[in-house]
XYZ file of C-alpha atoms in Angstrom:
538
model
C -16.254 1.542 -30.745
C -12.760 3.036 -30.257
C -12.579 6.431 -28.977
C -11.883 9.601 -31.727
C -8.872 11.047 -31.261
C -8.777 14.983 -31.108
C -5.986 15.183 -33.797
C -8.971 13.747 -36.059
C -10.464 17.503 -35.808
C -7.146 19.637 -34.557
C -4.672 18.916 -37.495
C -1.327 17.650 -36.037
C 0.893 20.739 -37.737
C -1.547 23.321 -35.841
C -1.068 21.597 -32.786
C 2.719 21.395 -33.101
C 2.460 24.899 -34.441
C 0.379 26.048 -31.374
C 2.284 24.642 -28.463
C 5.579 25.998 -30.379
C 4.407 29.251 -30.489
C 3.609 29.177 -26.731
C 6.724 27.884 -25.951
C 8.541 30.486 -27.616
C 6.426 33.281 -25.719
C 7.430 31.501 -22.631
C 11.016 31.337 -23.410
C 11.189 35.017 -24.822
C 9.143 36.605 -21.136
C 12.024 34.364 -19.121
C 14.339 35.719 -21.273
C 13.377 39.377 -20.866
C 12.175 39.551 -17.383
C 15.286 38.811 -15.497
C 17.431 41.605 -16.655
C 14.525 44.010 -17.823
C 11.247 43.481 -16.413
C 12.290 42.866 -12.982
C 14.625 45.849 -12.831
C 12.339 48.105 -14.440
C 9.459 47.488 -12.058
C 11.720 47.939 -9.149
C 12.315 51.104 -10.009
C 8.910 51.704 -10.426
C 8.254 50.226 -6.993
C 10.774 52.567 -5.450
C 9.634 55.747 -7.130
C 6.007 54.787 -6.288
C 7.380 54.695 -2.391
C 8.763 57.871 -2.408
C 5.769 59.438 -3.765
C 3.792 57.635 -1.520
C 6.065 59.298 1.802
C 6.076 62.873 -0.305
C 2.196 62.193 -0.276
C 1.977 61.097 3.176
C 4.420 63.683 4.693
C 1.885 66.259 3.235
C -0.759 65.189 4.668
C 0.705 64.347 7.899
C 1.605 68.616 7.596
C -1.657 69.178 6.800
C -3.268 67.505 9.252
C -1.177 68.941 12.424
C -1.493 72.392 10.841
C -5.403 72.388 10.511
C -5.572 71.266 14.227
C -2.984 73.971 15.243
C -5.139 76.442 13.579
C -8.386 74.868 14.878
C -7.473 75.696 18.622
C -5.117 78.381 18.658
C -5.106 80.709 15.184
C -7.387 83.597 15.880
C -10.573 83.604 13.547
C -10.602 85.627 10.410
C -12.597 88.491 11.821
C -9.719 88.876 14.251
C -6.776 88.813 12.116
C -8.026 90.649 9.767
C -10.290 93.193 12.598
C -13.272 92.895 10.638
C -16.396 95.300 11.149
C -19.540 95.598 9.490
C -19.878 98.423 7.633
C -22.693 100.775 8.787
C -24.925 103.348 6.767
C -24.194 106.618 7.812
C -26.594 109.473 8.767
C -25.364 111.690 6.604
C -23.417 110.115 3.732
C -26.396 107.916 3.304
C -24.857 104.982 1.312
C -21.631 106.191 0.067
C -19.708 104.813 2.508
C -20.380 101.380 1.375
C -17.756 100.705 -1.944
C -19.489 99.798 -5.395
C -19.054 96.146 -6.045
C -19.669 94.284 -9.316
C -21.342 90.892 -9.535
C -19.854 89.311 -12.680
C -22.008 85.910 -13.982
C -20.386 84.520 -16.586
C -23.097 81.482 -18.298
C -22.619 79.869 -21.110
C -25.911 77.522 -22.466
C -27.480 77.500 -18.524
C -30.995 77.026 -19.474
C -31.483 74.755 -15.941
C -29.678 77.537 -13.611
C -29.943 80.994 -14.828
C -32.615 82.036 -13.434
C -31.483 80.744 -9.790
C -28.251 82.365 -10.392
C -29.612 85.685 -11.352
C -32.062 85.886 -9.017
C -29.556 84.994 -6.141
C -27.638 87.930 -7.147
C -30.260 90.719 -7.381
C -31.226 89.335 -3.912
C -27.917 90.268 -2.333
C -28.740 92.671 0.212
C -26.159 95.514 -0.693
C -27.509 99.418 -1.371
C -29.078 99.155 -4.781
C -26.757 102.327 -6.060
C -23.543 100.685 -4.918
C -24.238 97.385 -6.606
C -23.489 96.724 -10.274
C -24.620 93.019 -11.513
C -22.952 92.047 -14.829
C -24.315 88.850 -16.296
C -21.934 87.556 -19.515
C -23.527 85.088 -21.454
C -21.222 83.163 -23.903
C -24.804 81.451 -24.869
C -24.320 79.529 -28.511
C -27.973 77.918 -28.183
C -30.219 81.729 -28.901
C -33.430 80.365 -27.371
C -31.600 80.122 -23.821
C -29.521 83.544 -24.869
C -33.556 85.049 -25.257
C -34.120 83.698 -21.994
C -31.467 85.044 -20.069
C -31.471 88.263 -21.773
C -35.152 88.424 -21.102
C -34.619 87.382 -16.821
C -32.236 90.433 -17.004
C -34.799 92.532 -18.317
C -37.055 91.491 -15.677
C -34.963 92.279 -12.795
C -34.546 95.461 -14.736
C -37.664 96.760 -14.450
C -37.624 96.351 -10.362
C -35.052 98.879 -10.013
C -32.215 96.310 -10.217
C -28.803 97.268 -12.047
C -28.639 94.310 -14.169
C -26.594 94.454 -17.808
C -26.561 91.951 -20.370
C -23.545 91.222 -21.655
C -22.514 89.274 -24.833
C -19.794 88.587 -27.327
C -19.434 87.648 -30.484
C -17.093 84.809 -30.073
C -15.728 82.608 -26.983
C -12.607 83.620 -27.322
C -10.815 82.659 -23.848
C -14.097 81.341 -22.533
C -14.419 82.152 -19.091
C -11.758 84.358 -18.924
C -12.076 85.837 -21.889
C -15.858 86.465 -20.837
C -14.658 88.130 -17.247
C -11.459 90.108 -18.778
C -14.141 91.432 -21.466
C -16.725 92.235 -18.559
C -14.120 94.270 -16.782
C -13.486 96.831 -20.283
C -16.867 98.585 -19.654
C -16.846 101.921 -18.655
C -19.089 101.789 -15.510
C -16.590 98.927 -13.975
C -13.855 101.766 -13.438
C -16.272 102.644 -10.386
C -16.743 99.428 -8.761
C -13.546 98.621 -6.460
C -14.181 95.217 -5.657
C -15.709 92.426 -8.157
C -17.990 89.388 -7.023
C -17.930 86.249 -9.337
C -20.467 83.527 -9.353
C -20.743 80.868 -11.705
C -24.296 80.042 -12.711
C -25.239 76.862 -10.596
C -24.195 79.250 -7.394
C -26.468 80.891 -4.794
C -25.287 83.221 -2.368
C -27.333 84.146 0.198
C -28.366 87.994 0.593
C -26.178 89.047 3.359
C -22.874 87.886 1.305
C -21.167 90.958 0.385
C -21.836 92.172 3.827
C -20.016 89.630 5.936
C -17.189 89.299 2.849
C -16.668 93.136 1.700
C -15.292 94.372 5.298
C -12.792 92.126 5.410
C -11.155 94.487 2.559
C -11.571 97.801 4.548
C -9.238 97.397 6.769
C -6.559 95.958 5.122
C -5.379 97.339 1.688
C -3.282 94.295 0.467
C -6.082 91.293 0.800
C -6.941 90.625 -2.898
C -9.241 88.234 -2.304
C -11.966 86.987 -0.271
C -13.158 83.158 -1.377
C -16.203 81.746 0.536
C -16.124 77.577 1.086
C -18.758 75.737 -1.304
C -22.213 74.066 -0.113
C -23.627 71.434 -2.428
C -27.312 71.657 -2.726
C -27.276 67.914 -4.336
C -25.150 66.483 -2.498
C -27.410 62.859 -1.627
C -28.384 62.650 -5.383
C -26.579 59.477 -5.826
C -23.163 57.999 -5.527
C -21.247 59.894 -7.639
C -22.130 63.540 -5.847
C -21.559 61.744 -2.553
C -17.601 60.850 -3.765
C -17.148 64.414 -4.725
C -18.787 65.719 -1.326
C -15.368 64.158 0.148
C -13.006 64.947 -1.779
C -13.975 68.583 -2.262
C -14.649 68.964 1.808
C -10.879 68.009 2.174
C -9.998 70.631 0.273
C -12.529 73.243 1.341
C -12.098 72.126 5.185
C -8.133 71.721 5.187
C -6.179 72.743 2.020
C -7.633 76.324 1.384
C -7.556 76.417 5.543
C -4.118 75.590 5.468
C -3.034 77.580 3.131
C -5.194 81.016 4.155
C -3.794 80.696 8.024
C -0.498 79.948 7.354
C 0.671 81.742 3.958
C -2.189 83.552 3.273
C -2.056 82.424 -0.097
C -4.208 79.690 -1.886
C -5.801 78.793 -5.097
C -9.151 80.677 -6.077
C -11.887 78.525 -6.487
C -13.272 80.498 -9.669
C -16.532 81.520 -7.901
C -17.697 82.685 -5.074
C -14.599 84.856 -4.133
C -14.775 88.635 -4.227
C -11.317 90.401 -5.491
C -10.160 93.607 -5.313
C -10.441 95.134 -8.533
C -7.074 96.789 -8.267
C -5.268 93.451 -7.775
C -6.724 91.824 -10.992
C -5.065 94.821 -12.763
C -2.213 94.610 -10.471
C -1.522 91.158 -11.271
C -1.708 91.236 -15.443
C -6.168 91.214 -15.490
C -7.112 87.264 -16.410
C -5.559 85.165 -19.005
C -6.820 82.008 -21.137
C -3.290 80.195 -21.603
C -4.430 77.184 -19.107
C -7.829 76.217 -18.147
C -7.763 77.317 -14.907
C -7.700 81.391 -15.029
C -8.712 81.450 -11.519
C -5.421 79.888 -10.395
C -3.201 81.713 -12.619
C -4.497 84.599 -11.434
C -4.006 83.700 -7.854
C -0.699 82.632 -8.778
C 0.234 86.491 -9.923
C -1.174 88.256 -7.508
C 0.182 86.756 -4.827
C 3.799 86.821 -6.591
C 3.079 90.103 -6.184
C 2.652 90.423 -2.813
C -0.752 90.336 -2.422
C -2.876 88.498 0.510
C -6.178 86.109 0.631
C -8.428 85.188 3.371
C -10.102 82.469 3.251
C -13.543 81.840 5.095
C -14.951 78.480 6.124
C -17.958 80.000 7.237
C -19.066 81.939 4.812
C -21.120 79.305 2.458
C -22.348 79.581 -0.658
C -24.356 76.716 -2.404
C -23.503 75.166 -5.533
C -24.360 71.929 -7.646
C -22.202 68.750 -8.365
C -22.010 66.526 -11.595
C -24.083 64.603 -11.327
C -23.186 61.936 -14.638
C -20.115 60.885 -14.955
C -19.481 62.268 -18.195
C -19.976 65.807 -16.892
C -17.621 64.563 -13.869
C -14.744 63.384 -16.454
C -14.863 66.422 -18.300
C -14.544 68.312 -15.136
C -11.722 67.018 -13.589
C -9.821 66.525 -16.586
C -9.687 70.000 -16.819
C -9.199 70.513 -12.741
C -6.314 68.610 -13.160
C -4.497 69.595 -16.692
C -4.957 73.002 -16.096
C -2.814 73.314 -12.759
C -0.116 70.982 -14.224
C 0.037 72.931 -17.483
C -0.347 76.765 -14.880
C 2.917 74.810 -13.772
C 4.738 74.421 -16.482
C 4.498 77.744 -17.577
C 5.180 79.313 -14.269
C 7.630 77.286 -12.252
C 10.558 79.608 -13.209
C 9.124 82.742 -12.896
C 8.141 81.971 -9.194
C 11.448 80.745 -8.597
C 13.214 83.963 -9.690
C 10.507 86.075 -7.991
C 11.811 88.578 -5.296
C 8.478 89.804 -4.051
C 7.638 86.927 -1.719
C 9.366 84.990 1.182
C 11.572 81.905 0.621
C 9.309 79.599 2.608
C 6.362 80.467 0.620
C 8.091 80.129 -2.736
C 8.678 75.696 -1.249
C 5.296 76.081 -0.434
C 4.093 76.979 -3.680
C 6.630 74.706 -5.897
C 6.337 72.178 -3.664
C 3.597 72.121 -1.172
C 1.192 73.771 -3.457
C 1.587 72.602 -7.202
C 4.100 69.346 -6.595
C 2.704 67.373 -4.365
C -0.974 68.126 -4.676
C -1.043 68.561 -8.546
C 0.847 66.588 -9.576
C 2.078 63.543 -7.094
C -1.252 62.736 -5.824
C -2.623 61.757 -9.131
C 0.222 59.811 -10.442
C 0.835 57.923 -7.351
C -2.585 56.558 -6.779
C -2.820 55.645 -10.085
C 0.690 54.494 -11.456
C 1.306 52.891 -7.518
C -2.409 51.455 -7.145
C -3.446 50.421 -10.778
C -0.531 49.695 -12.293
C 2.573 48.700 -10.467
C 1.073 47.063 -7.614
C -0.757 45.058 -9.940
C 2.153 43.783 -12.205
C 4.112 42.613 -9.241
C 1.968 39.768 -9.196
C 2.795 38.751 -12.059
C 6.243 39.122 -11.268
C 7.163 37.831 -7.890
C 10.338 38.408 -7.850
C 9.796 42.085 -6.827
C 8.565 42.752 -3.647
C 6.597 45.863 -2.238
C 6.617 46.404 1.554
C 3.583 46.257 3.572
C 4.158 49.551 5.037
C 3.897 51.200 1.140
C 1.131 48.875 -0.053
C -1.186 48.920 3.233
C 0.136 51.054 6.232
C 0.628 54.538 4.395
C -1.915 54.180 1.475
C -4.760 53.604 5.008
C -2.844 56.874 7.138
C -3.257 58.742 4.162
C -6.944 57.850 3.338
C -8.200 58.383 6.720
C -6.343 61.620 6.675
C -8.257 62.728 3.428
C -11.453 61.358 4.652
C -12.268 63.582 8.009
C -13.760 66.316 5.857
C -16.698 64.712 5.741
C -17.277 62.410 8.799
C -20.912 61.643 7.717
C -19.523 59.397 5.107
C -17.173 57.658 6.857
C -19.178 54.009 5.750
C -18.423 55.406 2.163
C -14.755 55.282 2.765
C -14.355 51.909 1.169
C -15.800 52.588 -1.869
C -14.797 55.936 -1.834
C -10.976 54.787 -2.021
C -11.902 52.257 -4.893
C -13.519 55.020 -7.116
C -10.464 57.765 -6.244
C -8.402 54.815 -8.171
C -10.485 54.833 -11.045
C -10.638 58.621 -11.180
C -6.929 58.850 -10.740
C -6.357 57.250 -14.548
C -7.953 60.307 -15.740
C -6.524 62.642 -13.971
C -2.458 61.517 -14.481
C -3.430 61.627 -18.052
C -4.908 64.965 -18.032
C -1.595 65.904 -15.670
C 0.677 64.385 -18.315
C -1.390 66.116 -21.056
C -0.907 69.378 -19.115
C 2.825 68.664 -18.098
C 3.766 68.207 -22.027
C 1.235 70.728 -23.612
C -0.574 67.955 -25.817
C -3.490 68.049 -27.503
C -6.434 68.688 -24.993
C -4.229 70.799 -22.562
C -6.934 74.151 -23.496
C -10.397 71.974 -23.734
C -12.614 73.623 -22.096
C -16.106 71.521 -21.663
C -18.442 73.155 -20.047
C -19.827 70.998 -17.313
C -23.747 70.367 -17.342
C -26.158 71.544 -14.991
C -29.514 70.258 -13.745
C -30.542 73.256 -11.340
C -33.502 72.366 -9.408
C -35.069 70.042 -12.169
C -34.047 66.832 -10.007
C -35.669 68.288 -6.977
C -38.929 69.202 -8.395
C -39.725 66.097 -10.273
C -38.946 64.568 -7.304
C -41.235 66.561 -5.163
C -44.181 65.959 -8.100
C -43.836 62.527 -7.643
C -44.239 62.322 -4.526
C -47.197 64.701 -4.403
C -48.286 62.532 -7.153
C -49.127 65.706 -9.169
C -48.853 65.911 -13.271
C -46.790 68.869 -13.369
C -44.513 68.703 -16.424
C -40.956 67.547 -14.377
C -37.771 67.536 -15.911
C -36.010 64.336 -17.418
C -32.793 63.264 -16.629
C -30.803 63.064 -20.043
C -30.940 59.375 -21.146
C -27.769 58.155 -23.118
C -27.643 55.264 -25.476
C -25.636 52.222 -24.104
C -22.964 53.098 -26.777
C -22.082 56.405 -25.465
C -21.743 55.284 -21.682
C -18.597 52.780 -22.261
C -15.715 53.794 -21.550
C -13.177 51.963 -22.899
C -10.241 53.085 -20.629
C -12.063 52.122 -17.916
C -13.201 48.559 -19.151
C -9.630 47.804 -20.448
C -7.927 48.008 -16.947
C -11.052 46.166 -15.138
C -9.757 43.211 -17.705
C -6.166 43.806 -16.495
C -7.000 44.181 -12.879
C -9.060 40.825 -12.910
C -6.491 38.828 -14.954
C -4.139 40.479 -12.041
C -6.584 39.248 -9.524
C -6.921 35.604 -11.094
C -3.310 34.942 -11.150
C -3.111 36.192 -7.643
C -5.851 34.050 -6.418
C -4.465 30.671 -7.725
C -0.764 32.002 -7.065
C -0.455 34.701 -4.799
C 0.658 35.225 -1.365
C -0.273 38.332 -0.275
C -3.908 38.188 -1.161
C -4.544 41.143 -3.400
C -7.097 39.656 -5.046
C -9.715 40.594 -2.951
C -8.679 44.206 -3.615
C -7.817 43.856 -7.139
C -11.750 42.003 -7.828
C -13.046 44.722 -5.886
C -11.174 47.216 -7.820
C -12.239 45.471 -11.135
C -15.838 45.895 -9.996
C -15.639 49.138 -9.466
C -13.433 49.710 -12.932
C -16.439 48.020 -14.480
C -19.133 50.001 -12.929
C -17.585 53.009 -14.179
C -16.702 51.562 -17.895
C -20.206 51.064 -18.428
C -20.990 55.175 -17.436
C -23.451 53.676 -14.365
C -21.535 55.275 -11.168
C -23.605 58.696 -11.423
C -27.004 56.102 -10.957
C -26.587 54.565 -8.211
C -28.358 56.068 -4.878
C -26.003 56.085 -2.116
């Protein structure tokens, strides 16, 4: 019997029609990517590069700074001729200055009672210490609870208010600025903050508070972060290295050399007088802490920062909390930029070299640069020249710098060095949402003032842990399940399809072999798309 023919299903018109329509595609991209799509991705090569050298030149900087500092900048305590401050004979206490410990919470039914507890336990005279603890609560079974821990600590002879509002207005800031109003606070010269997942540990104030005696124009005092949960799972393990950059170089840097740097919004003590000094706190970004950094340094003002001072803390661990997080992280400075390029240019309080710094060093290039170029260079442009070979990026911009500048980022934290891999592949992914927050910030659009409060777990994590393996049927805490649904992320999922049609085309193609990056890259797009990274056990 004589073979069908497939125009006996496929009717000849639609096949006409079909291979016309593809044909005129075809004609229209070799129409259009000669004298547009080629020229516009070289220019998007070429601004990538210089980005790229701005990036690398600053971490190069960095890098021979922190080892100058390292072996021949005097510690701290040296600089700044720290000494412990002794009880006297016969003043008793009243040498020692009245500090306030401001805890601002806001629905921390996991953490409030380590965070309280870790602030009454400061060892500090009990009639010099003032602890402040402003719940923003919306949920009034954990505003009970907190307001009944205060009470507790009460009773023991603690100095413990309970602060609340009746609105958020401002949020954090609002919730500090409002703290600082009450009448006792105009005896307190210095003011601790702690935010509710952090633990200092009692002898705190007494290595951070001297530092102020001495020298009346430090501002502030910020201690370096300790994660507690650290080796939860993947996702806390990425943020260990990233953060330990900055903690172990950035701040560093910037504390040795200018003296200035951005607050970390906790664990920091400030001199009353400079908050006032500097305007008190204000809730037009989302990052208060810097602005206020910002201001008091443009007003002459110092900060010391201390690598050795530690104070634990808690990391996302789901990486919903983590998006929220660093979409505000990284629209706030960008919008803190916007507002207050000018007025730092025009300022006549501070040195010319520490105004570049600033602009430049500080905001620019650290803000701003670093997100866009790992994602625009990494994601997108690299990518696309694939697909257009007629563009060509150097080997020393796609492989030589991009490696310089992650081994450079990645000596924070040396005990994850076989994490570096996967490390660089997830920075990627994280860098789409942080340009967007950065654009969002730069242009004031919609979510430049969310403020998401990111969840914490405490020590429920630990202690079903430690049930289980004591096989004991104590009541543990459950991790929060979500429904398939609400872990896609379709951002996420759209450029793993991009990357791997990127990676195809390469692989059949290609010359340079991107694919195996660009799969790998998909892979990792795809992990994250699906809401999975904060699961997986490093």
């Amino acid at each position: 019997m004589a073979q069908i023919s497939p125009k006996f299903f496929l009717p000849e018109s639609f096949q006409v029609a079909r291979d016309d329509i593809a044909g005129q595609l075809g004609l229209i991209w070799e129409l259009i990517k000669a004298p547009l799509i080629v020229p516009l991705l070289k220019v998007g090569v070429y601004i990538c590069l210089v980005m790229s050298l701005m990036l690398f030149i600053e971490r190069l900087y960095m890098g021979v700074v922190i080892i100058l500092v390292k072996i021949f900048w005097p510690k701290p305590e040296k600089r700044y001729n720290w000494q412990p401050i002794q009880e006297d004979i016969e003043l008793g206490t009243s040498n020692f200055p009245v500090v306030l410990v401001q805890i601002p919470m806001f629905n921390e039914r996991e953490v409030y009672k380590i965070s309280i507890g870790a602030a009454c336990g400061l060892s500090w005279p009990s009639d010099r210490l003032v602890i402040q603890v402003l719940d923003d609560s919306t949920d009034p079974v954990v505003k009970q609870m907190v307001e009944l821990e205060c009470q507790r600590w009460a009773s023991k002879g603690v100095n413990i208010t309970y602060q609340i509002r009746e609105n958020r207005t401002g949020y954090k800031a609002g919730a500090l600025k409002e703290g600082l109003k009450r009448s006792y606070v105009k005896h307190c010269e210095y003011v601790a903050i702690f935010d509710a997942d952090f633990r200092p540990e009692p002898d705190y104030l007494k290595r951070a508070i001297p530092y102020f005696i001495q020298n009346p124009d430090l501002a502030l005092v910020q201690a370096r972060w300790r994660f507690v949960n650290s080796n939860e799972c993947l996702l806390t393990r990425m943020q260990e290295m990233s953060l330990d950059y900055h903690f172990k170089v950035e701040q560093e840097v910037g504390s040795a050399t200018h003296a200035f740097f951005g607050f970390n919004g906790t664990a920091g003590v400030w001199r009353i007088a400079a908050i006032n000094e500097a305007g008190g706190w204000k809730d037009r970004t989302t990052v208060e802490d810097m602005d206020l950094a910002v201001r008091a340094s443009l007003r002459g003002w110092k900060f010391v920062y201390l690598g050795d001072l530690q104070v634990k803390s808690e990391l996302p661990s789901t990486f919903k909390a983590f998006r929220f997080q660093q979409h505000r992280w990284s629209c706030g400075p960008a919008n803190l930029f916007r507002k207050m390029v000018m007025e730092i240019v025009r300022n006549k309080n501070v040195k010319f070299w520490k105004k570049v710094y600033v602009i430049y060093s500080f905001f620019f290039v650290r803000k701003i640069i670093a997100h866009m170029v790992t994602f625009c260079f990494y994601c997108v442009v690299l990518p696309l020249t694939i697909l257009v070979p007629e563009v060509h990026v150097p080997i020393w911009g796609a492989v030589y710098i991009p490696s310089i500048i992650t081994i450079l980022n990645s000596v924070g934290t040396p005990r994850s060095i076989h994490l570096l891999f996967y490390w660089i592949l997830f920075e990627n992914v994280m860098s789409l949402h942080r340009t967007k927050a950065t654009l969002i910030g730069l242009l004031e659009a919609g979510r430049a003032n969310e403020w998401i409060v990111t969840e914490k777990l405490g020590d429920a994590l630990k202690n079903k842990a430690e049930a289980t393996k004591n096989k004991t049927n104590t009541k543990t805490f459950k991790r929060p399940r979500f429904k398939f649904l609400d872990r896609i992320q379709t951002l996420e999922l759209g450029f793993a399809v991009f990357l791997f049609i990127c990676g195809c085309y390469d692989y059949v193609h290609g010359k340079n072999n991107y694919f195996i990056y660009l799969f790998l890259q998909t892979l990792t797009f795809t992990i994250c798309g699906f809401g999975y990274i904060g699961t997986i056990i490093p």
